[in-house]
Coordinates of C-alpha atoms and ligand atoms in Angstrom, one line a residue:
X171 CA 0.0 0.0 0.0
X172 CA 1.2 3.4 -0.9
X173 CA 0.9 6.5 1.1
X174 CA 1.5 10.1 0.9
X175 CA 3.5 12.3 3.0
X176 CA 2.8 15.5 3.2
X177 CA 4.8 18.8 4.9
X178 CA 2.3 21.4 4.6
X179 CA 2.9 25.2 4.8
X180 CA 4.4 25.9 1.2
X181 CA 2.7 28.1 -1.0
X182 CA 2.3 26.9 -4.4
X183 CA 3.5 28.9 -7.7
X184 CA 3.7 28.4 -11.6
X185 CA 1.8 26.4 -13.8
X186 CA 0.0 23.4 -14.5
X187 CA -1.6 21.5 -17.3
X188 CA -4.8 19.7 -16.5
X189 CA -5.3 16.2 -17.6
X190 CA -8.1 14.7 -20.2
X191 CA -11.6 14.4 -17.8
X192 CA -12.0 11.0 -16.3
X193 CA -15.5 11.2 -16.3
X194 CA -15.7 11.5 -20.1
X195 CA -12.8 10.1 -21.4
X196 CA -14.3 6.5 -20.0
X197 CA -17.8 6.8 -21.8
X198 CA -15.9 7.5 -24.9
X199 CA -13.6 4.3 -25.0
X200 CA -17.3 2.6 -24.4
X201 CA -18.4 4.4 -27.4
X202 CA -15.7 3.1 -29.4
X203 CA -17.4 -0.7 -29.1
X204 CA -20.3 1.0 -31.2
X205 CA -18.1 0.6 -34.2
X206 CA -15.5 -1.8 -35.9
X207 CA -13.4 1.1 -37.1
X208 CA -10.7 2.8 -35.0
X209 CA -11.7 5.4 -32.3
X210 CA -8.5 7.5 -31.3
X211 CA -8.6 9.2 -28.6
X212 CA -6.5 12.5 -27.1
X213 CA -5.7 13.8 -24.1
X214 CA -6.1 10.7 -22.8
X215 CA -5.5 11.0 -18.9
X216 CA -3.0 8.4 -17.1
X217 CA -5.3 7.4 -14.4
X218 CA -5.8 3.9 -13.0
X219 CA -9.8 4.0 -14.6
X220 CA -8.6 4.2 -17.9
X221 CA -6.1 1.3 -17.3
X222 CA -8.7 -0.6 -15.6
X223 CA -11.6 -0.2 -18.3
X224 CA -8.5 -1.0 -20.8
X225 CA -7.8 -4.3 -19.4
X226 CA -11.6 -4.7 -19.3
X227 CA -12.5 -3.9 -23.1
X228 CA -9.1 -6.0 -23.8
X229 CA -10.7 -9.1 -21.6
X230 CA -13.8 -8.8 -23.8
X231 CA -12.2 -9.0 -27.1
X232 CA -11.0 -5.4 -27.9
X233 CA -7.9 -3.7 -29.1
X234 CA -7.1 -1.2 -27.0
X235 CA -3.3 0.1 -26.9
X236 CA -1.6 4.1 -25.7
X237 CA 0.0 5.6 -28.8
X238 CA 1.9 8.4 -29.1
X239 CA 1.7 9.6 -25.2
X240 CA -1.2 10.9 -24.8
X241 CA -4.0 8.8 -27.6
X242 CA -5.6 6.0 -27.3
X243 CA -6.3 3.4 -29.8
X244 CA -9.2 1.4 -29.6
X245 CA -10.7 -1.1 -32.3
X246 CA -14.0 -3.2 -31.4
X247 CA -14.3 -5.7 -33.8
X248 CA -15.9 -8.6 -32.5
X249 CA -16.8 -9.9 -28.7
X250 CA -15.9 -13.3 -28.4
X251 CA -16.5 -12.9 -24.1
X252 CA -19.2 -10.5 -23.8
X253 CA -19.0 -10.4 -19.9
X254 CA -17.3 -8.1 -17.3
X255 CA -16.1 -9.9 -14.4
X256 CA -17.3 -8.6 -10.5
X257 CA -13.1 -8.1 -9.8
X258 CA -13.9 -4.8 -12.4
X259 CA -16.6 -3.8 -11.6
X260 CA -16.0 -3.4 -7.9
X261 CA -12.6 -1.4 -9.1
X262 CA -14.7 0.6 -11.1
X263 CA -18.6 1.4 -11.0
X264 CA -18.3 3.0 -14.4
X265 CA -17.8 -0.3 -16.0
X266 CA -21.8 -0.5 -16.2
X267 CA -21.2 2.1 -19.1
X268 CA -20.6 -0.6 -21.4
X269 CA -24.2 -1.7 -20.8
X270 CA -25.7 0.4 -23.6
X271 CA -23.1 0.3 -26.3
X272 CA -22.8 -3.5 -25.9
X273 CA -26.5 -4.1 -26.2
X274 CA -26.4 -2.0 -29.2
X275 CA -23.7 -3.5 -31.3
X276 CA -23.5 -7.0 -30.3
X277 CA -26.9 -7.7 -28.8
X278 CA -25.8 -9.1 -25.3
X279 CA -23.6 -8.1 -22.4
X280 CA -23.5 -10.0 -19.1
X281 CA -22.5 -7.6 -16.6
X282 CA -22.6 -7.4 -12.3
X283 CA -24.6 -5.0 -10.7
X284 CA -21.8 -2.3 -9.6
X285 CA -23.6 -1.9 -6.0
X286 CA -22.9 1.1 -3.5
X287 CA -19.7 2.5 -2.9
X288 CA -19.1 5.1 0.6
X289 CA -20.3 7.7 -1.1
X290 CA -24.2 5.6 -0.6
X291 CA -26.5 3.9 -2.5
X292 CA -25.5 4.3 -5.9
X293 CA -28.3 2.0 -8.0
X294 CA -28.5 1.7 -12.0
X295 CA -32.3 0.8 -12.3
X296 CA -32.6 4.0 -14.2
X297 CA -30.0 2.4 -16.5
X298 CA -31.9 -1.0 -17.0
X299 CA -35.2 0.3 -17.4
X300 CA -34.4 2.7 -20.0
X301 CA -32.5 -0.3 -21.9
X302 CA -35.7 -2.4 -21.3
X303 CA -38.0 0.6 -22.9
X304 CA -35.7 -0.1 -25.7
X305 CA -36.7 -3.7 -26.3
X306 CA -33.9 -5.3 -24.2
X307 CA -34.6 -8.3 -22.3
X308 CA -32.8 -8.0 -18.6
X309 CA -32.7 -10.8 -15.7
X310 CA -31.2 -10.3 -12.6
X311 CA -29.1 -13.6 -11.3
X312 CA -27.0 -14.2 -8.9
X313 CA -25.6 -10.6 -8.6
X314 CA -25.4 -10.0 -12.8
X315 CA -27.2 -8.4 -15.4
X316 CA -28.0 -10.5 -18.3
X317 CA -29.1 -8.5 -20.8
X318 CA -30.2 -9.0 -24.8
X319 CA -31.7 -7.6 -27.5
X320 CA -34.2 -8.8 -29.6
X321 CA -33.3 -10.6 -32.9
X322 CA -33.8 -6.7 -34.8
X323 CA -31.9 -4.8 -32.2
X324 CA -32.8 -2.3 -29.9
X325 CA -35.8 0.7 -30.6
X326 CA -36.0 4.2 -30.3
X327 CA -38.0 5.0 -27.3
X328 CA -39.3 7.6 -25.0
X329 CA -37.5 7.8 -21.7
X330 CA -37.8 10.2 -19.2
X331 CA -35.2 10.1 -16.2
X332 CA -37.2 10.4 -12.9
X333 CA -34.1 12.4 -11.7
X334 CA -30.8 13.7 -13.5
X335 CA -27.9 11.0 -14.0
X336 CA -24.8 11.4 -15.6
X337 CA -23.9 7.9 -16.6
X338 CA -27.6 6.8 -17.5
X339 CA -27.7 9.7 -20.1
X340 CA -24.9 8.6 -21.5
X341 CA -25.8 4.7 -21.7
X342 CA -29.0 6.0 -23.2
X343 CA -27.4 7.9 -26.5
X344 CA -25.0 5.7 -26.5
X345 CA -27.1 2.5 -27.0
X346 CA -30.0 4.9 -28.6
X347 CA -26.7 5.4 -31.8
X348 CA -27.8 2.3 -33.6
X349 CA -31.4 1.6 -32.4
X350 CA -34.3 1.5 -35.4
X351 CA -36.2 5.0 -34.7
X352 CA -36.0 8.0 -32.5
X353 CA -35.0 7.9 -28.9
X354 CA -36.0 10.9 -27.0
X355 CA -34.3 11.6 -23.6
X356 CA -36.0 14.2 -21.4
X357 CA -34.2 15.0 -18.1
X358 CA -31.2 14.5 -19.1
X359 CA -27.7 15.6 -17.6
X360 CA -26.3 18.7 -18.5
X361 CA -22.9 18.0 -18.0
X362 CA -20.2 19.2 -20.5
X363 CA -18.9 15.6 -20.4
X364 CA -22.1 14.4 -22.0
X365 CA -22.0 17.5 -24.9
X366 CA -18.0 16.4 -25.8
X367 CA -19.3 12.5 -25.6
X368 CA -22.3 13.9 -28.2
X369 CA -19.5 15.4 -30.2
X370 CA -17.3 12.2 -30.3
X371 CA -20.9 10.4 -31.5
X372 CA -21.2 12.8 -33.9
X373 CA -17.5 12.5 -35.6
X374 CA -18.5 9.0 -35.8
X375 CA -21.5 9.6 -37.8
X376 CA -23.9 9.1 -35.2
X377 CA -27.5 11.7 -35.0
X378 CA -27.3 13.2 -31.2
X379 CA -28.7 16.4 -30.5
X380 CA -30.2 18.3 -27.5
X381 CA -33.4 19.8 -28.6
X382 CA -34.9 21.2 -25.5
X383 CA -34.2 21.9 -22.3
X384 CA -32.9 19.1 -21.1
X385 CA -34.1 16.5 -23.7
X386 CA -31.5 14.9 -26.3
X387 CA -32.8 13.3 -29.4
X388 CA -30.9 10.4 -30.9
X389 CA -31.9 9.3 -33.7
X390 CA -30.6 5.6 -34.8
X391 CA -28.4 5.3 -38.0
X392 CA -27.4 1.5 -39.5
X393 CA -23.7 1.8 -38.8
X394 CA -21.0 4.5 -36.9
X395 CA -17.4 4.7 -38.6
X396 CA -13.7 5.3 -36.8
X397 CA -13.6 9.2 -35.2
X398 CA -9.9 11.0 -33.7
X399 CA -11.2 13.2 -30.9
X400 CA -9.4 15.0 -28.3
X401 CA -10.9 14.5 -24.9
X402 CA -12.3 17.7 -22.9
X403 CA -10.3 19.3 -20.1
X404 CA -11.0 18.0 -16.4
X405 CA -12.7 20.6 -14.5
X406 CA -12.6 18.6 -11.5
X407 CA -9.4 18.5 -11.7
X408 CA -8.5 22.0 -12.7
X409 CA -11.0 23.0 -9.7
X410 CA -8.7 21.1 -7.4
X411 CA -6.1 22.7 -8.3
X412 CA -7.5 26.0 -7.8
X413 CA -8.3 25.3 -4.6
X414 CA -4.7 24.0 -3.7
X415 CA -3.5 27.0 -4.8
X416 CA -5.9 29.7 -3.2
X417 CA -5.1 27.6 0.3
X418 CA -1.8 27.9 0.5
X419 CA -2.5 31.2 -0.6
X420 CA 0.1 30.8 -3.7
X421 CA -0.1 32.4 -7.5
X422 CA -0.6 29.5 -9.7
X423 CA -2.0 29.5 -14.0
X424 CA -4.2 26.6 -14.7
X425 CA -3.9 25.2 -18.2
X426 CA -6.2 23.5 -20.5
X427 CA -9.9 23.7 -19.3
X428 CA -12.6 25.5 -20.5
X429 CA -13.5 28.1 -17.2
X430 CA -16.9 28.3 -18.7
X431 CA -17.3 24.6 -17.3
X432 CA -16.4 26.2 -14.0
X433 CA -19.2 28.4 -13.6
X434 CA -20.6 27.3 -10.0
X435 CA -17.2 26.9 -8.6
X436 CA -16.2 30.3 -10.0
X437 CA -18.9 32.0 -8.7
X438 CA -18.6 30.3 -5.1
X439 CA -14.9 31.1 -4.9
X440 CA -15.7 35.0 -5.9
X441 CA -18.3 34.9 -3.2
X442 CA -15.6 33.9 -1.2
X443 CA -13.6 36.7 -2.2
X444 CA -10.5 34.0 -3.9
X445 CA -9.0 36.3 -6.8
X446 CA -8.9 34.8 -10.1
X447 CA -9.3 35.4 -13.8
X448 CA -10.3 33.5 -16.3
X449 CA -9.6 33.5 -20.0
X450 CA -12.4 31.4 -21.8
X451 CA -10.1 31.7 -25.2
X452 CA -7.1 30.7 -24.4
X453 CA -8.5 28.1 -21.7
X454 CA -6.9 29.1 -18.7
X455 CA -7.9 30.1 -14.6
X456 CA -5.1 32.2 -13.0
X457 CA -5.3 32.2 -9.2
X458 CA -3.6 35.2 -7.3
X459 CA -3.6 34.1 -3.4
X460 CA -0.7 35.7 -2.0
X461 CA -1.4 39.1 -0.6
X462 CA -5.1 38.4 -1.0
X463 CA -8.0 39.3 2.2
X464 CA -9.8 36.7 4.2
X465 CA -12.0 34.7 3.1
X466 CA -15.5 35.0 3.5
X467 CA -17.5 31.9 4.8
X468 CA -20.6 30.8 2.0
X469 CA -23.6 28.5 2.0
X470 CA -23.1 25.9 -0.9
X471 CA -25.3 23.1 -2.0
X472 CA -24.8 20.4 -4.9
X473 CA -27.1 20.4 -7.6
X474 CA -26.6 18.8 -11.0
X475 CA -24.7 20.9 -13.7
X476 CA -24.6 24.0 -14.1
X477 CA -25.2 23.7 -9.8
X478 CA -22.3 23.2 -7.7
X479 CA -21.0 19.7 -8.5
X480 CA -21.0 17.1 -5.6
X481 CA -17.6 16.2 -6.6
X482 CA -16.4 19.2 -5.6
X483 CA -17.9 19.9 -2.3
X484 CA -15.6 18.0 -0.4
X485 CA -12.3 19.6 -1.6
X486 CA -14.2 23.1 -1.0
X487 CA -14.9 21.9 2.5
X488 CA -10.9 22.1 2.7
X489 CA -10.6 26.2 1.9
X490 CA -14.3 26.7 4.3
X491 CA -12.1 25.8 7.4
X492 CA -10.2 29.0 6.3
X493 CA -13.0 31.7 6.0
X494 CA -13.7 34.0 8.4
X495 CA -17.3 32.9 10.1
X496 CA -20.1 29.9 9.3
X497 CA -20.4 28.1 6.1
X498 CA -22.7 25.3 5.3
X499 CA -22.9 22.2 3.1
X500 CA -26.1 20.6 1.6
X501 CA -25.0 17.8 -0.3
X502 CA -28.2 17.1 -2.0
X503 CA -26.7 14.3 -4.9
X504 CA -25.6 11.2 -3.2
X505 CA -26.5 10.1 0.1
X506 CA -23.8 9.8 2.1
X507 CA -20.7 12.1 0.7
X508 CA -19.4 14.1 4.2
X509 CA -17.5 11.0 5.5
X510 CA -14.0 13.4 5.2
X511 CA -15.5 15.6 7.7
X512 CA -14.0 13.0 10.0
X513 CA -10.7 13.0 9.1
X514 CA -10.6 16.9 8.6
X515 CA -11.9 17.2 12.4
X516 CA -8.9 15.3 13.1
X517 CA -6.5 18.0 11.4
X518 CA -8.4 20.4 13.6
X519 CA -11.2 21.4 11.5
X520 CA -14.5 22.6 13.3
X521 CA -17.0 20.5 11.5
X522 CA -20.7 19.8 12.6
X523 CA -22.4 17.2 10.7
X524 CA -26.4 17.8 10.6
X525 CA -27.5 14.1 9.2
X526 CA -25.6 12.4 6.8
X527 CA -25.8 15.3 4.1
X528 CA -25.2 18.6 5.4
X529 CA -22.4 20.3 7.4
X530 CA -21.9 23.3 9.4
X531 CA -18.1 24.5 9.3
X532 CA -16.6 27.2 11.6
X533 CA -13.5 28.8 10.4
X534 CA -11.0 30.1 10.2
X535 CA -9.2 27.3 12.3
X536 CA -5.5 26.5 11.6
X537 CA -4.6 22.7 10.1
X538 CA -2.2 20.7 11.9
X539 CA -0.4 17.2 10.1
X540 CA -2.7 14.0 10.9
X541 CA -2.1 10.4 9.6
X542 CA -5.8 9.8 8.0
X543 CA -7.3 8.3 5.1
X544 CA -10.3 7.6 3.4
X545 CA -11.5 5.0 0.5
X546 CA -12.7 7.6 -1.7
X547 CA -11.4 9.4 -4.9
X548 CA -12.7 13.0 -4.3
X549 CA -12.3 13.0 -0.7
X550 CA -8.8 11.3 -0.9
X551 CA -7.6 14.9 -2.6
X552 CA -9.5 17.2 -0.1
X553 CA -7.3 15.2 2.6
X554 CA -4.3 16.0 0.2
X555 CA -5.3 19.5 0.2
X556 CA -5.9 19.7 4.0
X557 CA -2.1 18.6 4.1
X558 CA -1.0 21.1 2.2
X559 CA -2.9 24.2 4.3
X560 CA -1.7 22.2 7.6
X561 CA 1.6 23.3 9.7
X562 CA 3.7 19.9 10.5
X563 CA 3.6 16.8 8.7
X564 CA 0.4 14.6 7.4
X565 CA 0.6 11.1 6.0
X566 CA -2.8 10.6 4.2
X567 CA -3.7 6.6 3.2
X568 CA -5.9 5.6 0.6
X569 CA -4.2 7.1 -2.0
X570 CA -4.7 4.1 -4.9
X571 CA -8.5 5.6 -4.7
X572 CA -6.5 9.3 -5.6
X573 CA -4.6 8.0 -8.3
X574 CA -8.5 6.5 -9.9
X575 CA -8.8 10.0 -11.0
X576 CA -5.6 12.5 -10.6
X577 CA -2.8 11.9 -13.1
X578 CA 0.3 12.0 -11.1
X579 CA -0.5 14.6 -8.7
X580 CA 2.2 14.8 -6.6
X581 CA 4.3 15.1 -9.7
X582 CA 2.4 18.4 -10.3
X583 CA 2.2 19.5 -6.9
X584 CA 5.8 19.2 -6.1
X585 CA 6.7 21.4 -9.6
X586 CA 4.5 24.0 -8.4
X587 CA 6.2 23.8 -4.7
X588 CA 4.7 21.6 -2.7
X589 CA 6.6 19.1 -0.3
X590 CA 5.0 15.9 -1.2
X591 CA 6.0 12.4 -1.2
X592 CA 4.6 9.0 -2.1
X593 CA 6.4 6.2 0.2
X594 CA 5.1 2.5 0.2
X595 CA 3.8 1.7 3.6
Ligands
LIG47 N1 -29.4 7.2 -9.5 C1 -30.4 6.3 -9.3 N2 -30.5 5.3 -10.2 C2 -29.7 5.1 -11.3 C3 -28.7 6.1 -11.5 C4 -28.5 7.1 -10.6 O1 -31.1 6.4 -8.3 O2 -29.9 4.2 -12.1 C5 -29.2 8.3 -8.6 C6 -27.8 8.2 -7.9 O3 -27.9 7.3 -6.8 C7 -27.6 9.6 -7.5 C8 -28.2 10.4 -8.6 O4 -29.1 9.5 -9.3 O5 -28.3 10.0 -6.3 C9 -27.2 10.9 -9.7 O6 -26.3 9.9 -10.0 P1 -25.6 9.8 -11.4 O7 -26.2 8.7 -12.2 O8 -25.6 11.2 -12.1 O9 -24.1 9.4 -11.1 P2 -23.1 8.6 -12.0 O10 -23.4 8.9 -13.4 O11 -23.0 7.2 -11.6 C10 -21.3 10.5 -12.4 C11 -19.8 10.6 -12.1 C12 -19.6 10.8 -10.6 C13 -20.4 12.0 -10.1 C14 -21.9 11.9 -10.5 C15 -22.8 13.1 -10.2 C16 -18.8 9.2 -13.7 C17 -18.0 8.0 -14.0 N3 -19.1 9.4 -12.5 O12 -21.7 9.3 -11.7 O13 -18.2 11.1 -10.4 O14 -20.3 12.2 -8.8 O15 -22.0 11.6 -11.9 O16 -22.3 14.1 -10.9 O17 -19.1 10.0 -14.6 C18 -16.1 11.0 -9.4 O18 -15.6 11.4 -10.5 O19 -15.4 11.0 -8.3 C19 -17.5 10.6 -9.3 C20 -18.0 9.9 -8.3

């Protein structure tokens, strides 16, 4: 097991380049299994996902192979296994995004039931049901998902998400590519993951296109082709780094995201009174910390996008300890998301919980190094970013959840400054 060990205290300064998103760069090797031509992807993050849903797609039957750094290769031309083993899915909960495109290409897919995860109940019926309005046949044995098509495919159907997901949008338009008809989705996620997965679809030949407020039409075509697309900037990333910066109160030039994908988190941290700029064009966030005022304290909930994401509450929790007065947190998305409260306390953070989904913190109160740790990727770097703000030394576990999502970031942290190390414990 690998840990990191953290001397807090040092301001960070320069530049960094954020990575490929995670959270779209994973639907868009699934959407490379809706055709037999080569999908090459850019910007390709180096996070353990992508090598995890890799070695997946290569299990099933897939090429998949890292090309010229940063691209990824991936040619789906037949299934010989089509079935994802419980070992992957438990590693990785997005693995059910292969449900759709599966279905839609090759007519079956056997595949667990992902389950919960600590961040609470995470179910896919939304998922399956959409997929049966489509025609599918699903049975649920034994802890899998075996699901099939009829003998003519999948149809366009009518589905209309009783609340916003991510992930079941996407295996909706995904699997919707190469249905007979019209699929129309209505409540569906916002996300600027989704649009640049739409975009990918539509390189490949594929008919997506939101029509309404939050309704996507997809209408089927007989056959998709081989697409190059470069993958998105991660805003969840870049909003990390933000934060690290405006903590330890440092000057630091984000590079490579879109700031207009950072709208809630821009707007929280100007409440806050962090200074930064943003230059849509060139796609960079500049964050000036080191003479700046205190911070003020803010009430935040999570909504879907545009809202404040859930993803990043946890990290922001991190800079609330350091405003001047009461801030709250209604984490209103997943059920059970405020476990690093914990482990913050424990750094001397004044946090109340009120239930399992909102939190009262009192700041400012000054970090100190901890040894904690939590199984989680987003709350695994708001206890790297606690380090950072804390005076002494922290050793923070859990860190294989970290590198899920974060490409190499000690690397970056240490060239904008930080003292950072990874040791195996
Ligand atoms: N939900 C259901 N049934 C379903 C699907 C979702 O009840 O079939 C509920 C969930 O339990 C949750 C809400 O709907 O309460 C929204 O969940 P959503 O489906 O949007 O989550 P997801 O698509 O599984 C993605 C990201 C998460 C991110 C959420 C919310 C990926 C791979 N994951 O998950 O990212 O928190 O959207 O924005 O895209 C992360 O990157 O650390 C991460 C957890």
């Amino acid at each position: 097991m690998q840990k990191f060990v953290i001397t807090g205290g040092a301001p960070l300064n320069g530049e960094v380049r954020i990575a490929g998103a995670k959270n779209a760069v994973l639907k868009m090797m699934a959407a490379a299994v809706l055709t037999d031509e080569p999908v090459t992807l850019r910007n390709v993050p180096r996070i353990s996902d992508v090598v995890i849903l890799r070695e997946l797609m290569s299990d099933i039957g897939f090429e998949v192979r890292r090309s010229n750094g940063d691209a990824l290769e991936i040619r789906a031309l037949e299934a010989p296994w089509p079935f994802v083993p419980l070992e992957a899915a438990v590693k990785m909960r997005a693995s059910f995004i292969l449900l759709g495109p599966m279905l839609a290409r090759f007519g079956r897919v056997i595949l667990p039931n992902p389950g919960g995860d600590r961040i609470g109940r995470r179910p896919v019926d939304f998922h399956v049901e959409a997929m049966q309005r489509m025609g599918a046949t699903i049975a649920y044995r034994n802890g899998y998902y075996f699901a099939a098509t009829p003998r003519d495919g999948l149809r366009g159907a009518h589905v209309t998400f009783p609340r916003v997901t991510v992930m079941g949008t996407e295996n909706v338009i995904l699997a919707a590519t190469l249905a007979r008809g019209t699929t129309v989705i209505d409540n569906a996620a916002l996300e600027p993951e989704v649009d640049d997965l739409i975009a990918l679809l539509g390189d490949m030949g594929g008919r997506v296109a939101r029509t309404g407020e939050r309704r996507i039409e997809v209408e089927g075509v007989d056959r998709l082709g081989g697409a190059e697309h470069r993958v998105l900037g991660d805003r969840l990333e870049a909003e990390t780094f933000a934060i690290a910066a405006a903590i330890t109160r440092g000057d630091v030039t984000l590079r490579g995201v879109d700031p207009r994908h950072l709208g809630a988190f821009l707007e929280v941290a100007e409440r806050m009174g962090v200074p930064l700029e943003a230059d849509a064009e060139a796609g960079l966030i500049h964050v000036r910390c080191r003479d700046s005022a205190p911070l003020r304290p803010v009430d935040v909930r999570t909504d879907p996008y545009p809202g404040f994401a859930t993803d990043f509450q946890a990290p922001l929790s991190v800079l609330l300890t350091q405003a001047d007065g009461v801030s709250t947190i209604h984490e209103t998305i997943f059920e059970d998301r405020l476990d690093h409260a914990r482990e913050l306390v424990k750094m001397g953070a004044d946090i109340e919980l009120l239930g399992t989904q909102r939190a009262r913190i009192t700041g400012p109160t000054p970090l100190h190094g901890a040894e904690v740790g939590i199984a989680d990727l987003r709350a695994g770097a708001t206890l790297i970013l606690a380090g950072l703000a804390a005076t002494g030394t922290s050793v923070v576990s859990g860190i294989e959840h970290v590198d899920r999502g974060y490409e190499q970031i000690e690397a970056k942290l240490v060239a904008l400054g930080a003292r950072i190390n990874r040791i195996e414990a």
